[in-house]
Amino acid sequence: KIRATSEFSSITSDRISEFDSLMIAASDTLGWDWRLLASMIFNESGFDPDAEAWTGATGLMQVLPSTGAGYNITDLHNPAQNIKAGVNFLAYLDVFWEDRVDDPDERMKFVLASYNVGLGHILDARQLARKHEADPELWDDNVAHYLRCKSQPAFFNDPVVKHGYCRGSEPVAYVKRVLKRYEHYTNVFDSTP
């Protein structure tokens, strides 16, 4: 098992993890900077392929068995298969948000949040943002604010909300952590190792 040994990476200063080559290949198919995918995976599992969450999410990208099965992937402890399933789901989310959020930097935040907490909660937060005259295409101080509000009865019981209660502060913090670590990775690791 690889465990995180610093705040930002799991091995040494010359690479992020033992899974760098898998992340580079997967990010190419996704169209992402591989260091962004690495940051996300660090946040999901600390690069531990045996990580398991109470929700049943498993492996490097904390993929749910039902999500893996949707992509014909059954061995979620296998790093290559887990990353393939996670990247397929990210690609789906990116296509979903492409027609809804024009700015690619903003769209990335919606994709990350959707991966973390589920698409339905992000759609609810957008509906709340519209209702309260905030911008449904901006994350910070707009949709993120209303996602945090979904932990309060006045908001999760609102008629525009379809997916109920959400501990919205967690996905909001997740997006910030992924992007902060990504910024660090871009300063330390080459884009093409």
CSV table of C-alpha atoms in Angstrom, one decimal:
chain,number,residue,atom,x,y,z
A,1,LYS,CA,0.0,0.0,0.0
A,2,ILE,CA,1.1,3.5,-0.7
A,3,ARG,CA,0.2,6.0,2.0
A,4,ALA,CA,0.5,9.7,1.8
A,5,THR,CA,3.8,10.8,3.4
A,6,SER,CA,3.3,14.5,3.0
A,7,GLU,CA,0.5,17.0,2.7
A,8,PHE,CA,0.8,16.9,-1.1
A,9,SER,CA,2.3,13.6,-2.4
A,10,SER,CA,2.9,10.0,-1.5
A,11,ILE,CA,6.5,9.2,-2.5
A,12,THR,CA,9.3,11.6,-3.3
A,13,SER,CA,9.9,15.0,-4.9
A,14,ASP,CA,10.4,13.6,-8.4
A,15,ARG,CA,6.9,12.1,-8.8
A,16,ILE,CA,3.5,12.3,-7.1
A,17,SER,CA,2.8,8.6,-6.7
A,18,GLU,CA,3.5,5.2,-8.0
A,19,PHE,CA,0.4,5.6,-10.2
A,20,ASP,CA,1.7,8.6,-12.1
A,21,SER,CA,1.8,6.7,-15.5
A,22,LEU,CA,-1.8,5.5,-15.0
A,23,MET,CA,-3.0,9.1,-14.2
A,24,ILE,CA,-1.1,10.6,-17.2
A,25,ALA,CA,-2.7,8.1,-19.6
A,26,ALA,CA,-6.2,8.5,-18.1
A,27,SER,CA,-6.0,12.3,-18.0
A,28,ASP,CA,-5.1,12.3,-21.7
A,29,THR,CA,-8.3,10.5,-22.5
A,30,LEU,CA,-10.2,12.9,-20.3
A,31,GLY,CA,-8.5,16.1,-21.6
A,32,TRP,CA,-7.3,17.1,-18.2
A,33,ASP,CA,-3.9,18.1,-16.9
A,34,TRP,CA,-2.7,14.9,-15.2
A,35,ARG,CA,-1.8,16.9,-12.1
A,36,LEU,CA,-5.4,17.8,-11.6
A,37,LEU,CA,-6.4,14.2,-11.7
A,38,ALA,CA,-3.6,13.4,-9.3
A,39,SER,CA,-4.8,16.0,-6.9
A,40,MET,CA,-8.3,14.6,-7.0
A,41,ILE,CA,-7.1,11.1,-6.4
A,42,PHE,CA,-5.0,12.2,-3.5
A,43,ASN,CA,-8.1,13.8,-2.0
A,44,GLU,CA,-10.2,10.7,-2.6
A,45,SER,CA,-7.9,8.0,-1.3
A,46,GLY,CA,-4.4,9.4,-0.4
A,47,PHE,CA,-3.3,7.1,-3.3
A,48,ASP,CA,-4.4,4.0,-1.3
A,49,PRO,CA,-5.8,1.5,-3.8
A,50,ASP,CA,-7.4,-0.4,-0.9
A,51,ALA,CA,-9.2,2.6,0.5
A,52,GLU,CA,-12.9,2.0,1.3
A,53,ALA,CA,-15.5,4.5,2.5
A,54,TRP,CA,-18.5,3.8,4.7
A,55,THR,CA,-20.6,4.5,1.5
A,56,GLY,CA,-19.1,1.5,-0.3
A,57,ALA,CA,-16.9,3.7,-2.5
A,58,THR,CA,-13.6,1.9,-3.2
A,59,GLY,CA,-10.1,2.3,-4.4
A,60,LEU,CA,-8.0,5.2,-5.6
A,61,MET,CA,-10.9,7.2,-7.0
A,62,GLN,CA,-13.5,6.0,-4.4
A,63,VAL,CA,-15.7,4.5,-7.1
A,64,LEU,CA,-19.1,3.0,-6.0
A,65,PRO,CA,-19.6,-0.6,-7.2
A,66,SER,CA,-22.7,0.5,-9.1
A,67,THR,CA,-20.7,3.1,-11.0
A,68,GLY,CA,-18.0,0.6,-11.8
A,69,ALA,CA,-20.6,-1.9,-13.0
A,70,GLY,CA,-22.0,0.7,-15.3
A,71,TYR,CA,-18.7,0.8,-17.0
A,72,ASN,CA,-18.2,-3.1,-16.9
A,73,ILE,CA,-15.5,-2.8,-14.2
A,74,THR,CA,-15.8,-5.1,-11.3
A,75,ASP,CA,-12.3,-5.1,-9.6
A,76,LEU,CA,-12.3,-1.6,-8.1
A,77,HIS,CA,-9.1,-2.5,-6.0
A,78,ASN,CA,-7.2,-2.7,-9.3
A,79,PRO,CA,-5.7,0.7,-9.8
A,80,ALA,CA,-6.0,0.8,-13.6
A,81,GLN,CA,-9.6,-0.4,-13.5
A,82,ASN,CA,-10.6,2.0,-10.7
A,83,ILE,CA,-9.0,5.0,-12.5
A,84,LYS,CA,-10.8,3.9,-15.7
A,85,ALA,CA,-14.2,3.8,-14.0
A,86,GLY,CA,-13.6,7.1,-12.2
A,87,VAL,CA,-12.4,8.8,-15.4
A,88,ASN,CA,-15.3,7.5,-17.4
A,89,PHE,CA,-17.6,9.0,-14.8
A,90,LEU,CA,-15.7,12.3,-14.8
A,91,ALA,CA,-16.1,12.4,-18.6
A,92,TYR,CA,-19.8,11.9,-18.2
A,93,LEU,CA,-20.0,14.7,-15.7
A,94,ASP,CA,-17.9,17.0,-17.9
A,95,VAL,CA,-20.3,16.4,-20.9
A,96,PHE,CA,-23.3,17.0,-18.7
A,97,TRP,CA,-22.0,20.4,-17.4
A,98,GLU,CA,-20.6,21.5,-20.8
A,99,ASP,CA,-24.0,22.8,-22.0
A,100,ARG,CA,-24.8,24.3,-18.6
A,101,VAL,CA,-21.7,26.1,-17.5
A,102,ASP,CA,-19.8,28.0,-20.3
A,103,ASP,CA,-16.6,28.9,-18.5
A,104,PRO,CA,-14.2,25.9,-18.4
A,105,ASP,CA,-12.7,26.9,-15.0
A,106,GLU,CA,-16.1,27.2,-13.4
A,107,ARG,CA,-17.3,24.0,-15.1
A,108,MET,CA,-14.4,22.1,-13.5
A,109,LYS,CA,-15.7,23.1,-10.1
A,110,PHE,CA,-19.1,21.8,-10.9
A,111,VAL,CA,-17.6,18.5,-12.2
A,112,LEU,CA,-15.5,18.1,-9.0
A,113,ALA,CA,-18.4,18.8,-6.7
A,114,SER,CA,-20.7,16.5,-8.6
A,115,TYR,CA,-18.2,13.7,-8.4
A,116,ASN,CA,-17.9,14.2,-4.7
A,117,VAL,CA,-21.5,14.6,-3.6
A,118,GLY,CA,-23.6,13.6,-6.5
A,119,LEU,CA,-25.1,15.4,-9.5
A,120,GLY,CA,-28.5,15.9,-7.9
A,121,HIS,CA,-27.3,18.0,-5.0
A,122,ILE,CA,-25.4,20.3,-7.4
A,123,LEU,CA,-28.5,20.6,-9.5
A,124,ASP,CA,-30.5,21.5,-6.4
A,125,ALA,CA,-28.0,24.2,-5.4
A,126,ARG,CA,-28.3,25.7,-8.9
A,127,GLN,CA,-32.0,25.8,-8.5
A,128,LEU,CA,-31.7,27.5,-5.2
A,129,ALA,CA,-29.2,30.0,-6.7
A,130,ARG,CA,-31.6,30.8,-9.5
A,131,LYS,CA,-34.5,31.3,-7.0
A,132,HIS,CA,-32.4,33.6,-4.9
A,133,GLU,CA,-31.1,35.6,-7.9
A,134,ALA,CA,-27.5,34.3,-7.7
A,135,ASP,CA,-25.6,33.1,-10.8
A,136,PRO,CA,-26.2,29.4,-11.5
A,137,GLU,CA,-23.1,29.3,-13.6
A,138,LEU,CA,-20.7,30.6,-11.0
A,139,TRP,CA,-19.4,28.3,-8.2
A,140,ASP,CA,-17.8,30.5,-5.5
A,141,ASP,CA,-20.3,32.6,-3.5
A,142,ASN,CA,-23.1,31.5,-5.7
A,143,VAL,CA,-23.9,27.8,-6.2
A,144,ALA,CA,-21.4,26.8,-3.5
A,145,HIS,CA,-23.2,29.0,-1.1
A,146,TYR,CA,-26.5,27.4,-1.8
A,147,LEU,CA,-25.0,23.9,-1.6
A,148,ARG,CA,-23.8,24.8,1.9
A,149,CYS,CA,-27.4,26.0,2.7
A,150,LYS,CA,-28.8,22.5,1.8
A,151,SER,CA,-27.9,21.5,5.4
A,152,GLN,CA,-30.7,23.8,6.7
A,153,PRO,CA,-34.3,22.7,6.7
A,154,ALA,CA,-35.5,26.0,5.1
A,155,PHE,CA,-33.4,25.1,2.1
A,156,PHE,CA,-33.5,21.3,1.8
A,157,ASN,CA,-37.3,21.5,2.2
A,158,ASP,CA,-37.7,24.2,-0.5
A,159,PRO,CA,-39.9,23.0,-3.3
A,160,VAL,CA,-37.2,23.5,-5.9
A,161,VAL,CA,-35.0,21.0,-4.1
A,162,LYS,CA,-35.4,17.4,-5.4
A,163,HIS,CA,-32.6,15.6,-3.5
A,164,GLY,CA,-33.1,16.7,0.1
A,165,TYR,CA,-30.6,17.2,2.8
A,166,CYS,CA,-26.9,17.6,2.0
A,167,ARG,CA,-23.8,18.4,4.1
A,168,GLY,CA,-22.9,20.9,1.5
A,169,SER,CA,-19.8,22.3,3.3
A,170,GLU,CA,-18.0,19.0,2.6
A,171,PRO,CA,-18.1,19.2,-1.2
A,172,VAL,CA,-17.4,22.9,-1.2
A,173,ALA,CA,-14.3,22.2,0.9
A,174,TYR,CA,-13.4,19.3,-1.4
A,175,VAL,CA,-13.4,21.5,-4.5
A,176,LYS,CA,-11.1,24.0,-2.7
A,177,ARG,CA,-8.7,21.3,-1.5
A,178,VAL,CA,-8.4,19.7,-4.9
A,179,LEU,CA,-7.7,23.0,-6.6
A,180,LYS,CA,-5.2,24.1,-4.0
A,181,ARG,CA,-3.3,20.8,-4.3
A,182,TYR,CA,-3.5,21.1,-8.1
A,183,GLU,CA,-1.9,24.5,-7.9
A,184,HIS,CA,0.9,23.1,-5.7
A,185,TYR,CA,1.4,20.2,-8.2
A,186,THR,CA,1.7,22.6,-11.1
A,187,ASN,CA,4.4,24.5,-9.2
A,188,VAL,CA,6.4,21.4,-8.3
A,189,PHE,CA,5.8,18.7,-11.0
A,190,ASP,CA,6.2,19.0,-14.8
A,191,SER,CA,3.2,18.8,-17.0
A,192,THR,CA,4.9,16.1,-19.1
A,193,PRO,CA,7.1,14.1,-16.8
